[in-house]
Amino acid sequence: MVRRRSSLVVLVVLLIGGVVAGCSSDDDGGSDPSATTNDPATTDTGDETDETAEATTPLLDEPTGTLADVDCWWDLSEIEPTVTVSCHTLTVPADWGDPDGGDEVVLPVARLHSKAVAGDVAPVVVLHGGPGGSLLDAAPVGRSKSRGVAARDVILWDQRGSGRAVPTLNCPEKEEAVMGALMTTDPVEVELQRNVDATQACRDRLVGDGIDLDDYNTHASVNDMEALRVAMGVDTWNVQGASYGTRIGLAYARQHPEPIRALVLDSVYPPQVGTIERIEAMAPTALQRLIDECTDDAACAAVLPDLGDSIEAAAASLDANPGEATLALEFAGQSEEKDYRIVGSDFRSGMFAALYDTSIIPLLPSIIGDVADGDHGIVATFLQTATPRLTGMSEGAYLSIDCADSGRLLEGASPEDIVGEGDFFIYAMVLSATFCNIWDVTPLPEAFNEPALPAVPTIVFAGTLDPVTPFMDSREQAEAMADARFVLAPRGGHGDVGFDECTSEAYLAFLEDPTSDLPPCTADIAAPPFAVGG
């Protein structure tokens, strides 16, 4: 194994808006969503088991929970004055296979309502990514000012194990191990073992606290979601998910199509993806798409005629003179000044992760050129921005859910298999796939990993440079569905409903009338220009 030397991948990954691990779709090779039925009775009933699963979370026709009004968790003074926010908790069984077993999960819920919206307008329920993300960590100030909330109520909730849900499956042990890898230049096998030990320590602690990790998977969240709809008295709603949220949305629509007026899927993470081959191909193919974009763009190619060579020159520059920063960053509940170092292998991974964010993509060729010329001043900014995003995720929820959903597709791959030669070490440290054989949760039935093709009106968004849910998967998802529209954002990253005015128009028009065609502008969306030159 090669020696690993710190990590820009985490720095950029979290700078951009989400941990790569939380939404991996793995490469740009696409998938085959046309290979199965869209009949929930024949795909995902929850009754079947396979040879490896002794038990599974059933999908229920009529799950129920208890909704309670609570004081909101944050200061609402900056919320749009015409919008009210009501906060609730939904209490549901921890084990949907044994609803009377006694253990419970408490899910936080918020509903945004504009005074201009009539009571009979179907709301939008939003599904966060991850798994292990959150919609309710902070007050939804920006969302309250959006045109979407002005048109219809929006329901936000944190999924089980995540965010403000109780219990939380957060892993400070894992956070400390990942951040610790940013401070050392130890060999791959040493740093990997630290992360393996930290993952095991978190698992042991959660299990010791009486948490059954088999209660955390997408089937359970589908039951939670339907219990929420019933408890809130919603007959019909619009379902919107991004990244991992698309996986819940598809699973919910497969099981409960009747209450869905419209389905919005942004950067699709289909249930059939997750093999080790796709994981190995993801980073190089994502970087190659960026290189090809620059090559095909006259202005970019004029300044950086071979972006691939520039990436290697930037890496060599950092190898010769590592980017260094001494900062006090808060993680695992503590803040202490530490020394950090960034070198060439980290830079390559960081550029892959930077493709998450559409607003950063136009800057990447110039950043690559600057670093190739020896300008390493961006390191401190990356670190300061990355850390709170990295430590804000519920790692235990992510591991439990993603490993139950897709772990079988890895065919028993070990941490060493995923890490390989260590070229993308920190990226591997934030992937569930690396630790599924350690986390050891019961897989969902094989039928879960069949393509989900619910027959509901659907709009699908994707960006051509999305590194972790490649647009080919989103396009194939749309093409395989009976009633779906597809919107592609050129040079878009991960999450493209708000890519530009046209994508926003398409989103709002679809929610207004799910039977409508796409607006003409979607046929000619302009790619953001690369910020290169004088």
Short mmCIF file of C-alpha atoms in Angstrom, two decimals:
data_model
loop_
_atom_site.label_atom_id
_atom_site.label_comp_id
_atom_site.label_asym_id
_atom_site.label_seq_id
_atom_site.Cartn_x
_atom_site.Cartn_y
_atom_site.Cartn_z
CA MET A 1 0.00 0.00 0.00
CA VAL A 2 1.12 3.53 -0.69
CA ARG A 3 1.62 6.14 1.98
CA ARG A 4 -1.39 8.46 2.49
CA ARG A 5 -0.63 12.10 3.23
CA SER A 6 -3.59 14.04 4.61
CA SER A 7 -6.76 14.88 2.69
CA LEU A 8 -8.31 17.60 0.58
CA VAL A 9 -11.25 15.36 -0.27
CA VAL A 10 -12.93 15.99 3.07
CA LEU A 11 -12.13 19.65 2.89
CA VAL A 12 -13.93 20.18 -0.37
CA VAL A 13 -16.58 17.52 0.11
CA LEU A 14 -17.95 19.26 3.15
CA LEU A 15 -17.22 22.73 1.85
CA ILE A 16 -19.70 21.94 -0.82
CA GLY A 17 -22.74 20.86 0.97
CA GLY A 18 -22.78 17.26 1.97
CA VAL A 19 -20.67 14.25 2.66
CA VAL A 20 -19.96 12.32 -0.52
CA ALA A 21 -20.74 9.11 1.28
CA GLY A 22 -24.28 10.10 1.93
CA CYS A 23 -25.41 9.90 -1.65
CA SER A 24 -23.05 7.72 -3.60
CA SER A 25 -24.34 6.39 -6.89
CA ASP A 26 -20.83 5.52 -7.79
CA ASP A 27 -19.96 6.18 -11.45
CA ASP A 28 -21.16 7.50 -14.76
CA GLY A 29 -21.95 4.13 -16.24
CA GLY A 30 -25.66 4.38 -15.58
CA SER A 31 -27.94 1.60 -14.39
CA ASP A 32 -30.85 -0.41 -15.74
CA PRO A 33 -34.11 0.76 -14.21
CA SER A 34 -36.17 -0.93 -16.91
CA ALA A 35 -35.37 -4.42 -15.66
CA THR A 36 -38.25 -4.84 -13.23
CA THR A 37 -41.89 -4.06 -12.53
CA ASN A 38 -43.34 -0.99 -10.88
CA ASP A 39 -45.98 -3.00 -9.05
CA PRO A 40 -45.40 -2.65 -5.29
CA ALA A 41 -47.21 -5.89 -4.67
CA THR A 42 -44.56 -7.80 -6.62
CA THR A 43 -41.43 -5.89 -5.66
CA ASP A 44 -41.17 -4.55 -2.14
CA THR A 45 -43.89 -6.02 0.04
CA GLY A 46 -41.56 -6.62 2.96
CA ASP A 47 -42.81 -10.19 3.36
CA GLU A 48 -40.05 -11.98 1.51
CA THR A 49 -36.62 -12.79 2.92
CA ASP A 50 -33.43 -14.05 1.33
CA GLU A 51 -30.82 -16.57 2.35
CA THR A 52 -28.75 -14.08 4.31
CA ALA A 53 -31.50 -12.20 6.13
CA GLU A 54 -33.07 -13.68 9.24
CA ALA A 55 -35.37 -10.72 9.74
CA THR A 56 -36.39 -7.57 7.93
CA THR A 57 -38.35 -4.39 8.49
CA PRO A 58 -41.79 -4.95 6.93
CA LEU A 59 -43.42 -2.37 4.72
CA LEU A 60 -46.84 -1.74 6.24
CA ASP A 61 -50.01 -0.63 4.49
CA GLU A 62 -51.22 1.44 7.45
CA PRO A 63 -48.40 2.35 9.86
CA THR A 64 -49.45 4.73 12.62
CA GLY A 65 -47.70 7.18 14.90
CA THR A 66 -48.54 9.87 17.46
CA LEU A 67 -48.18 13.54 16.51
CA ALA A 68 -47.66 16.14 19.23
CA ASP A 69 -47.33 19.92 19.02
CA VAL A 70 -44.08 21.28 20.48
CA ASP A 71 -42.24 24.57 20.71
CA CYS A 72 -39.93 25.09 17.75
CA TRP A 73 -36.26 24.40 18.27
CA TRP A 74 -34.91 27.71 17.00
CA ASP A 75 -35.38 31.46 16.94
CA LEU A 76 -37.96 32.26 14.25
CA SER A 77 -37.44 36.01 14.18
CA GLU A 78 -35.91 35.95 10.69
CA ILE A 79 -38.65 33.81 9.13
CA GLU A 80 -40.60 35.51 6.33
CA PRO A 81 -43.35 37.51 8.15
CA THR A 82 -46.14 36.08 5.99
CA VAL A 83 -45.08 32.51 6.84
CA THR A 84 -45.90 30.63 10.02
CA VAL A 85 -43.91 27.64 11.24
CA SER A 86 -45.55 24.96 13.36
CA CYS A 87 -43.37 22.33 15.03
CA HIS A 88 -44.26 18.80 16.09
CA THR A 89 -42.86 15.45 17.04
CA LEU A 90 -43.98 12.15 15.55
CA THR A 91 -43.51 9.15 17.84
CA VAL A 92 -43.37 5.79 16.07
CA PRO A 93 -42.24 2.26 16.97
CA ALA A 94 -38.50 1.70 16.76
CA ASP A 95 -39.20 -1.76 15.32
CA TRP A 96 -42.00 -1.75 12.75
CA GLY A 97 -41.88 -5.55 12.84
CA ASP A 98 -42.92 -5.40 16.51
CA PRO A 99 -44.91 -2.16 16.95
CA ASP A 100 -45.87 -3.08 20.50
CA GLY A 101 -42.32 -3.90 21.55
CA GLY A 102 -41.96 -0.75 23.62
CA ASP A 103 -38.98 1.04 22.07
CA GLU A 104 -39.85 4.21 20.21
CA VAL A 105 -38.32 6.73 17.81
CA VAL A 106 -39.21 10.42 18.03
CA LEU A 107 -39.01 12.38 14.78
CA PRO A 108 -38.98 16.20 14.62
CA VAL A 109 -41.35 17.81 12.11
CA ALA A 110 -41.93 21.39 10.95
CA ARG A 111 -44.63 22.74 8.63
CA LEU A 112 -44.23 26.06 6.84
CA HIS A 113 -47.46 27.80 5.84
CA SER A 114 -47.88 31.03 3.90
CA LYS A 115 -50.95 33.11 4.62
CA ALA A 116 -51.58 33.21 0.86
CA VAL A 117 -51.98 29.41 0.57
CA ALA A 118 -55.46 27.94 0.78
CA GLY A 119 -56.06 25.06 3.14
CA ASP A 120 -56.92 22.57 0.40
CA VAL A 121 -53.66 22.94 -1.54
CA ALA A 122 -51.60 19.74 -1.38
CA PRO A 123 -48.36 20.32 0.59
CA VAL A 124 -44.83 19.27 -0.34
CA VAL A 125 -43.01 16.87 1.97
CA VAL A 126 -39.23 17.14 1.66
CA LEU A 127 -36.85 14.20 2.16
CA HIS A 128 -33.28 15.02 3.16
CA GLY A 129 -30.20 13.31 1.86
CA GLY A 130 -27.45 11.40 3.56
CA PRO A 131 -28.57 9.04 4.93
CA GLY A 132 -27.84 10.86 8.15
CA GLY A 133 -28.48 14.42 7.00
CA SER A 134 -30.93 16.89 8.51
CA LEU A 135 -33.46 19.52 7.50
CA LEU A 136 -34.11 20.86 10.99
CA ASP A 137 -30.69 21.57 12.50
CA ALA A 138 -31.31 25.27 11.85
CA ALA A 139 -34.39 27.42 11.37
CA PRO A 140 -35.67 27.20 7.75
CA VAL A 141 -35.19 30.92 7.11
CA GLY A 142 -34.19 30.72 3.45
CA ARG A 143 -36.91 28.24 2.59
CA SER A 144 -39.54 30.45 4.22
CA LYS A 145 -38.72 33.17 1.67
CA SER A 146 -38.91 30.87 -1.35
CA ARG A 147 -41.50 30.87 -4.11
CA GLY A 148 -42.25 27.25 -3.29
CA VAL A 149 -43.51 28.09 0.21
CA ALA A 150 -45.49 31.02 -1.23
CA ALA A 151 -47.37 28.49 -3.39
CA ARG A 152 -48.01 25.61 -0.97
CA ASP A 153 -47.19 24.34 2.52
CA VAL A 154 -43.85 22.59 2.99
CA ILE A 155 -43.36 19.78 5.51
CA LEU A 156 -39.81 19.16 6.76
CA TRP A 157 -38.69 16.28 9.00
CA ASP A 158 -35.52 14.58 10.17
CA GLN A 159 -35.38 10.86 9.44
CA ARG A 160 -34.80 8.31 12.19
CA GLY A 161 -31.33 8.38 13.69
CA SER A 162 -30.55 11.73 12.05
CA GLY A 163 -30.52 15.40 12.97
CA ARG A 164 -32.85 16.18 15.86
CA ALA A 165 -34.44 12.71 15.88
CA VAL A 166 -34.29 10.72 19.13
CA PRO A 167 -32.30 8.58 19.51
CA THR A 168 -29.47 10.01 17.47
CA LEU A 169 -26.96 7.68 15.87
CA ASN A 170 -24.22 10.27 15.69
CA CYS A 171 -20.65 8.93 15.98
CA PRO A 172 -18.19 11.41 17.51
CA GLU A 173 -15.68 8.55 17.58
CA LYS A 174 -15.79 8.39 13.80
CA GLU A 175 -15.61 12.17 13.42
CA GLU A 176 -12.47 12.29 15.52
CA ALA A 177 -10.81 9.52 13.53
CA VAL A 178 -11.54 11.14 10.17
CA MET A 179 -10.40 14.57 11.32
CA GLY A 180 -7.34 13.00 12.91
CA ALA A 181 -6.35 11.67 9.50
CA LEU A 182 -6.09 15.26 8.30
CA MET A 183 -3.27 15.84 10.76
CA THR A 184 -1.01 12.87 10.13
CA THR A 185 1.11 11.42 7.35
CA ASP A 186 0.90 7.84 8.58
CA PRO A 187 0.69 4.87 6.20
CA VAL A 188 -2.66 3.82 4.78
CA GLU A 189 -2.96 0.71 6.91
CA VAL A 190 -2.37 2.66 10.14
CA GLU A 191 -4.94 5.34 9.44
CA LEU A 192 -7.40 2.76 8.13
CA GLN A 193 -7.12 0.76 11.34
CA ARG A 194 -7.84 3.89 13.39
CA ASN A 195 -11.03 4.44 11.44
CA VAL A 196 -12.01 0.78 11.67
CA ASP A 197 -11.51 0.90 15.45
CA ALA A 198 -13.51 4.13 15.72
CA THR A 199 -16.36 2.66 13.68
CA GLN A 200 -16.44 -0.44 15.86
CA ALA A 201 -16.35 1.69 19.01
CA CYS A 202 -19.36 3.69 17.87
CA ARG A 203 -21.27 0.55 16.98
CA ASP A 204 -20.47 -1.03 20.34
CA ARG A 205 -21.61 2.10 22.19
CA LEU A 206 -24.92 2.38 20.32
CA VAL A 207 -25.70 -1.31 20.76
CA GLY A 208 -24.71 -1.05 24.42
CA ASP A 209 -27.22 1.77 24.79
CA GLY A 210 -29.95 -0.63 23.68
CA ILE A 211 -30.29 0.56 20.07
CA ASP A 212 -31.11 -2.14 17.52
CA LEU A 213 -29.33 -0.97 14.36
CA ASP A 214 -31.55 -3.24 12.26
CA ASP A 215 -34.39 -0.79 12.96
CA TYR A 216 -32.70 1.83 10.74
CA ASN A 217 -33.19 1.36 7.00
CA THR A 218 -35.22 2.79 4.13
CA HIS A 219 -38.19 0.48 4.78
CA ALA A 220 -38.45 1.92 8.28
CA SER A 221 -38.35 5.47 6.95
CA VAL A 222 -41.06 4.67 4.38
CA ASN A 223 -43.28 3.51 7.26
CA ASP A 224 -42.38 6.64 9.24
CA MET A 225 -43.28 8.82 6.27
CA GLU A 226 -46.69 7.23 5.76
CA ALA A 227 -47.39 7.44 9.50
CA LEU A 228 -46.53 11.14 9.30
CA ARG A 229 -48.94 11.73 6.43
CA VAL A 230 -51.79 10.07 8.26
CA ALA A 231 -51.02 11.75 11.59
CA MET A 232 -50.96 15.20 9.93
CA GLY A 233 -54.30 14.56 8.24
CA VAL A 234 -52.88 14.94 4.73
CA ASP A 235 -54.88 13.12 2.07
CA THR A 236 -52.66 13.96 -0.90
CA TRP A 237 -49.17 15.43 -1.00
CA ASN A 238 -46.25 16.13 -3.28
CA VAL A 239 -43.06 14.21 -2.47
CA GLN A 240 -39.66 15.84 -3.05
CA GLY A 241 -36.29 14.20 -2.47
CA ALA A 242 -32.69 14.96 -3.34
CA SER A 243 -29.79 12.51 -3.37
CA TYR A 244 -30.57 9.76 -0.80
CA GLY A 245 -33.97 11.44 -0.43
CA THR A 246 -34.77 10.21 -3.95
CA ARG A 247 -34.24 6.65 -2.75
CA ILE A 248 -36.81 7.10 0.02
CA GLY A 249 -39.12 8.90 -2.40
CA LEU A 250 -38.97 6.06 -4.89
CA ALA A 251 -39.45 3.40 -2.21
CA TYR A 252 -42.38 5.31 -0.73
CA ALA A 253 -44.00 5.81 -4.13
CA ARG A 254 -43.57 2.11 -4.89
CA GLN A 255 -45.36 1.19 -1.65
CA HIS A 256 -47.86 4.08 -1.36
CA PRO A 257 -48.54 5.57 -4.81
CA GLU A 258 -52.13 6.65 -4.05
CA PRO A 259 -51.40 9.70 -1.83
CA ILE A 260 -48.79 11.09 -4.23
CA ARG A 261 -49.92 13.96 -6.43
CA ALA A 262 -46.41 14.60 -7.83
CA LEU A 263 -42.91 13.22 -7.29
CA VAL A 264 -39.80 15.42 -7.55
CA LEU A 265 -36.45 13.60 -7.81
CA ASP A 266 -33.24 15.63 -7.75
CA SER A 267 -29.95 13.75 -8.38
CA VAL A 268 -31.30 10.22 -8.26
CA TYR A 269 -29.71 7.56 -6.04
CA PRO A 270 -31.49 4.48 -7.40
CA PRO A 271 -31.81 1.37 -5.24
CA GLN A 272 -29.98 -0.89 -7.69
CA VAL A 273 -26.55 0.78 -7.47
CA GLY A 274 -23.68 0.22 -5.04
CA THR A 275 -21.20 -2.35 -6.34
CA ILE A 276 -17.49 -2.07 -5.56
CA GLU A 277 -16.75 -1.72 -9.29
CA ARG A 278 -18.87 1.42 -9.47
CA ILE A 279 -17.25 2.84 -6.33
CA GLU A 280 -13.79 2.28 -7.79
CA ALA A 281 -14.74 4.02 -11.04
CA MET A 282 -16.55 6.99 -9.56
CA ALA A 283 -13.72 9.44 -8.82
CA PRO A 284 -11.67 9.01 -12.00
CA THR A 285 -14.71 9.19 -14.27
CA ALA A 286 -16.03 12.29 -12.50
CA LEU A 287 -12.69 14.06 -12.91
CA GLN A 288 -12.54 13.01 -16.54
CA ARG A 289 -15.91 14.64 -17.20
CA LEU A 290 -14.51 17.91 -15.83
CA ILE A 291 -11.40 17.56 -17.99
CA ASP A 292 -13.55 16.91 -21.06
CA GLU A 293 -15.71 19.96 -20.31
CA CYS A 294 -12.64 22.18 -20.22
CA THR A 295 -11.20 20.63 -23.37
CA ASP A 296 -14.45 21.25 -25.25
CA ASP A 297 -14.72 24.86 -24.01
CA ALA A 298 -12.67 27.29 -26.10
CA ALA A 299 -12.02 29.77 -23.30
CA CYS A 300 -11.02 27.10 -20.77
CA ALA A 301 -8.87 25.20 -23.25
CA ALA A 302 -7.08 28.39 -24.26
CA VAL A 303 -5.88 28.93 -20.68
CA LEU A 304 -5.51 25.28 -19.63
CA PRO A 305 -5.02 23.27 -22.84
CA ASP A 306 -4.76 20.01 -20.90
CA LEU A 307 -6.59 20.21 -17.59
CA GLY A 308 -5.55 16.65 -16.76
CA ASP A 309 -1.89 17.66 -16.92
CA SER A 310 -2.69 20.74 -14.82
CA ILE A 311 -4.27 18.56 -12.13
CA GLU A 312 -1.11 16.47 -12.00
CA ALA A 313 1.06 19.60 -11.90
CA ALA A 314 -1.04 20.95 -9.01
CA ALA A 315 -0.64 17.65 -7.18
CA ALA A 316 3.11 17.73 -7.76
CA SER A 317 3.24 21.29 -6.43
CA LEU A 318 1.55 20.20 -3.20
CA ASP A 319 3.77 17.15 -2.91
CA ALA A 320 6.81 19.39 -3.13
CA ASN A 321 5.38 22.05 -0.80
CA PRO A 322 2.36 20.80 1.20
CA GLY A 323 -0.38 23.28 1.97
CA GLU A 324 -0.31 23.88 5.72
CA ALA A 325 -2.64 25.51 8.23
CA THR A 326 -2.83 25.72 12.00
CA LEU A 327 -6.44 26.12 13.06
CA ALA A 328 -8.79 25.58 15.99
CA LEU A 329 -11.61 23.52 14.50
CA GLU A 330 -14.50 22.04 16.45
CA PHE A 331 -15.24 18.32 16.12
CA ALA A 332 -16.24 15.51 18.47
CA GLY A 333 -17.52 18.21 20.83
CA GLN A 334 -14.13 19.90 21.31
CA SER A 335 -12.13 22.73 19.80
CA GLU A 336 -8.37 22.65 19.92
CA GLU A 337 -5.68 24.16 17.73
CA LYS A 338 -4.17 21.56 15.40
CA ASP A 339 -1.76 21.46 12.45
CA TYR A 340 -3.07 20.33 9.06
CA ARG A 341 -1.23 19.50 5.83
CA ILE A 342 -2.55 19.04 2.28
CA VAL A 343 -0.59 17.23 -0.43
CA GLY A 344 -1.03 16.10 -4.03
CA SER A 345 -3.11 12.96 -3.64
CA ASP A 346 -5.53 14.93 -1.47
CA PHE A 347 -5.87 17.60 -4.14
CA ARG A 348 -7.04 15.13 -6.78
CA SER A 349 -9.70 13.82 -4.42
CA GLY A 350 -10.66 17.34 -3.46
CA MET A 351 -11.32 18.32 -7.05
CA PHE A 352 -13.61 15.31 -7.38
CA ALA A 353 -15.54 16.37 -4.30
CA ALA A 354 -15.74 20.00 -5.44
CA LEU A 355 -17.94 18.87 -8.31
CA TYR A 356 -20.79 18.67 -5.82
CA ASP A 357 -21.42 22.39 -6.01
CA THR A 358 -22.61 24.11 -9.18
CA SER A 359 -21.46 27.49 -7.85
CA ILE A 360 -17.87 26.22 -7.43
CA ILE A 361 -17.56 24.24 -10.67
CA PRO A 362 -16.85 27.32 -12.86
CA LEU A 363 -13.92 28.18 -10.58
CA LEU A 364 -12.25 24.77 -10.59
CA PRO A 365 -10.00 25.15 -13.66
CA SER A 366 -8.62 28.44 -12.28
CA ILE A 367 -8.12 26.90 -8.82
CA ILE A 368 -6.29 24.00 -10.42
CA GLY A 369 -4.10 26.40 -12.39
CA ASP A 370 -3.32 28.51 -9.32
CA VAL A 371 -2.31 25.50 -7.24
CA ALA A 372 -0.22 24.20 -10.11
CA ASP A 373 1.59 27.56 -9.98
CA GLY A 374 2.29 27.10 -6.26
CA ASP A 375 -0.56 29.16 -4.75
CA HIS A 376 -1.81 27.10 -1.77
CA GLY A 377 -3.67 29.85 0.05
CA ILE A 378 -7.05 28.15 -0.20
CA VAL A 379 -6.18 25.42 2.35
CA ALA A 380 -7.29 27.27 5.50
CA THR A 381 -10.63 28.24 3.95
CA PHE A 382 -11.29 24.66 2.94
CA LEU A 383 -10.56 23.41 6.44
CA GLN A 384 -12.67 26.02 8.21
CA THR A 385 -15.67 25.40 5.98
CA ALA A 386 -15.32 21.64 5.81
CA THR A 387 -15.22 20.74 9.48
CA PRO A 388 -18.73 21.73 10.61
CA ARG A 389 -20.25 20.04 7.59
CA LEU A 390 -18.28 16.85 8.20
CA THR A 391 -19.18 16.60 11.85
CA GLY A 392 -22.82 17.57 11.29
CA MET A 393 -23.75 14.20 9.81
CA SER A 394 -25.14 11.27 11.80
CA GLU A 395 -22.61 8.64 10.82
CA GLY A 396 -24.40 5.78 12.57
CA ALA A 397 -27.63 6.48 10.70
CA TYR A 398 -25.75 6.64 7.43
CA LEU A 399 -23.97 3.35 8.05
CA SER A 400 -27.06 1.53 9.31
CA ILE A 401 -29.35 2.66 6.49
CA ASP A 402 -26.99 2.48 3.54
CA CYS A 403 -25.50 -0.85 4.56
CA ALA A 404 -28.96 -2.38 5.07
CA ASP A 405 -30.09 -0.98 1.73
CA SER A 406 -27.05 -1.70 -0.45
CA GLY A 407 -24.51 -3.67 1.56
CA ARG A 408 -25.33 -6.93 -0.20
CA LEU A 409 -24.21 -5.40 -3.52
CA LEU A 410 -20.66 -5.19 -2.14
CA GLU A 411 -20.44 -8.98 -1.92
CA GLY A 412 -18.52 -8.90 1.36
CA ALA A 413 -15.92 -6.30 0.38
CA SER A 414 -13.56 -5.44 3.23
CA PRO A 415 -12.27 -2.00 4.22
CA GLU A 416 -8.98 -2.88 2.49
CA ASP A 417 -10.87 -3.72 -0.70
CA ILE A 418 -12.57 -0.32 -0.77
CA VAL A 419 -9.46 1.67 0.15
CA GLY A 420 -7.25 -0.12 -2.37
CA GLU A 421 -3.94 1.70 -2.82
CA GLY A 422 -5.19 4.69 -0.87
CA ASP A 423 -5.39 7.18 -3.74
CA PHE A 424 -8.72 8.44 -2.37
CA PHE A 425 -8.25 7.48 1.26
CA ILE A 426 -10.40 10.07 3.04
CA TYR A 427 -13.12 9.64 0.47
CA ALA A 428 -13.16 5.96 1.43
CA MET A 429 -13.30 6.91 5.11
CA VAL A 430 -16.62 8.73 4.60
CA LEU A 431 -18.18 5.94 2.54
CA SER A 432 -20.52 3.48 4.20
CA ALA A 433 -19.27 0.81 1.80
CA THR A 434 -15.88 0.80 3.52
CA PHE A 435 -17.37 -0.28 6.84
CA CYS A 436 -20.47 -2.33 5.99
CA ASN A 437 -18.87 -5.63 6.95
CA ILE A 438 -17.97 -4.08 10.33
CA TRP A 439 -21.30 -2.35 10.95
CA ASP A 440 -23.05 -5.70 10.38
CA VAL A 441 -26.74 -4.91 9.91
CA THR A 442 -29.35 -7.20 8.42
CA PRO A 443 -29.89 -6.47 4.72
CA LEU A 444 -33.27 -5.64 3.31
CA PRO A 445 -34.77 -8.22 0.93
CA GLU A 446 -33.21 -8.47 -2.51
CA ALA A 447 -36.36 -6.95 -4.00
CA PHE A 448 -35.36 -3.61 -2.48
CA ASN A 449 -32.44 -3.45 -4.91
CA GLU A 450 -34.67 -3.83 -7.94
CA PRO A 451 -35.36 -0.58 -9.83
CA ALA A 452 -38.34 1.35 -8.48
CA LEU A 453 -40.69 2.54 -11.23
CA PRO A 454 -43.80 3.94 -9.56
CA ALA A 455 -46.54 5.09 -11.93
CA VAL A 456 -46.91 8.62 -10.54
CA PRO A 457 -46.27 11.98 -12.26
CA THR A 458 -42.56 12.64 -11.85
CA ILE A 459 -39.95 15.25 -12.68
CA VAL A 460 -36.25 14.35 -12.51
CA PHE A 461 -33.37 16.82 -12.29
CA ALA A 462 -29.67 16.09 -12.82
CA GLY A 463 -26.35 17.87 -13.44
CA THR A 464 -23.83 16.71 -16.02
CA LEU A 465 -20.89 17.02 -13.59
CA ASP A 466 -22.53 15.51 -10.51
CA PRO A 467 -19.77 13.24 -9.17
CA VAL A 468 -21.79 10.91 -6.92
CA THR A 469 -25.22 10.55 -8.50
CA PRO A 470 -24.16 10.65 -12.16
CA PHE A 471 -26.71 12.13 -14.52
CA MET A 472 -26.91 8.89 -16.53
CA ASP A 473 -28.69 7.23 -13.61
CA SER A 474 -31.17 10.10 -13.32
CA ARG A 475 -31.83 10.11 -17.06
CA GLU A 476 -32.36 6.36 -17.17
CA GLN A 477 -34.69 6.59 -14.17
CA ALA A 478 -36.83 9.13 -16.00
CA GLU A 479 -36.79 7.20 -19.27
CA ALA A 480 -37.92 3.99 -17.58
CA MET A 481 -40.88 5.55 -15.75
CA ALA A 482 -44.35 5.75 -17.28
CA ASP A 483 -44.91 9.45 -16.56
CA ALA A 484 -41.64 11.31 -16.02
CA ARG A 485 -39.93 14.44 -17.35
CA PHE A 486 -36.17 14.95 -17.30
CA VAL A 487 -34.30 18.23 -16.84
CA LEU A 488 -30.53 18.23 -17.39
CA ALA A 489 -28.37 21.08 -16.10
CA PRO A 490 -25.14 21.47 -18.12
CA ARG A 491 -22.14 21.76 -15.79
CA GLY A 492 -24.53 21.23 -12.91
CA GLY A 493 -23.33 19.54 -9.74
CA HIS A 494 -25.24 17.64 -7.08
CA GLY A 495 -28.77 19.01 -6.67
CA ASP A 496 -30.17 21.02 -9.57
CA VAL A 497 -33.76 22.10 -8.93
CA GLY A 498 -32.41 25.59 -8.31
CA PHE A 499 -29.69 25.48 -10.99
CA ASP A 500 -31.08 28.55 -12.77
CA GLU A 501 -34.33 30.40 -13.44
CA CYS A 502 -35.38 27.80 -15.99
CA THR A 503 -35.01 24.80 -13.68
CA SER A 504 -36.87 26.70 -10.97
CA GLU A 505 -39.63 27.49 -13.46
CA ALA A 506 -39.85 23.83 -14.44
CA TYR A 507 -40.09 22.79 -10.79
CA LEU A 508 -42.80 25.30 -9.89
CA ALA A 509 -44.80 24.64 -13.08
CA PHE A 510 -44.72 20.89 -12.44
CA LEU A 511 -46.04 21.31 -8.91
CA GLU A 512 -48.74 23.63 -10.22
CA ASP A 513 -49.80 21.06 -12.84
CA PRO A 514 -48.11 17.62 -12.76
CA THR A 515 -49.62 16.77 -16.15
CA SER A 516 -47.95 19.70 -17.91
CA ASP A 517 -45.06 19.53 -20.35
CA LEU A 518 -41.69 21.02 -19.49
CA PRO A 519 -41.24 24.71 -20.28
CA PRO A 520 -39.44 25.33 -23.61
CA CYS A 521 -36.41 26.82 -21.86
CA THR A 522 -35.37 23.37 -20.57
CA ALA A 523 -34.32 22.42 -24.09
CA ASP A 524 -31.63 25.12 -24.13
CA ILE A 525 -30.24 25.64 -20.60
CA ALA A 526 -26.94 27.49 -20.71
CA ALA A 527 -23.84 26.09 -19.01
CA PRO A 528 -22.18 28.49 -16.55
CA PRO A 529 -18.98 29.81 -18.13
CA PHE A 530 -15.66 28.78 -16.64
CA ALA A 531 -14.01 31.67 -14.79
CA VAL A 532 -10.73 31.66 -16.69
CA GLY A 533 -8.66 34.28 -18.42
CA GLY A 534 -7.75 37.92 -17.82
#
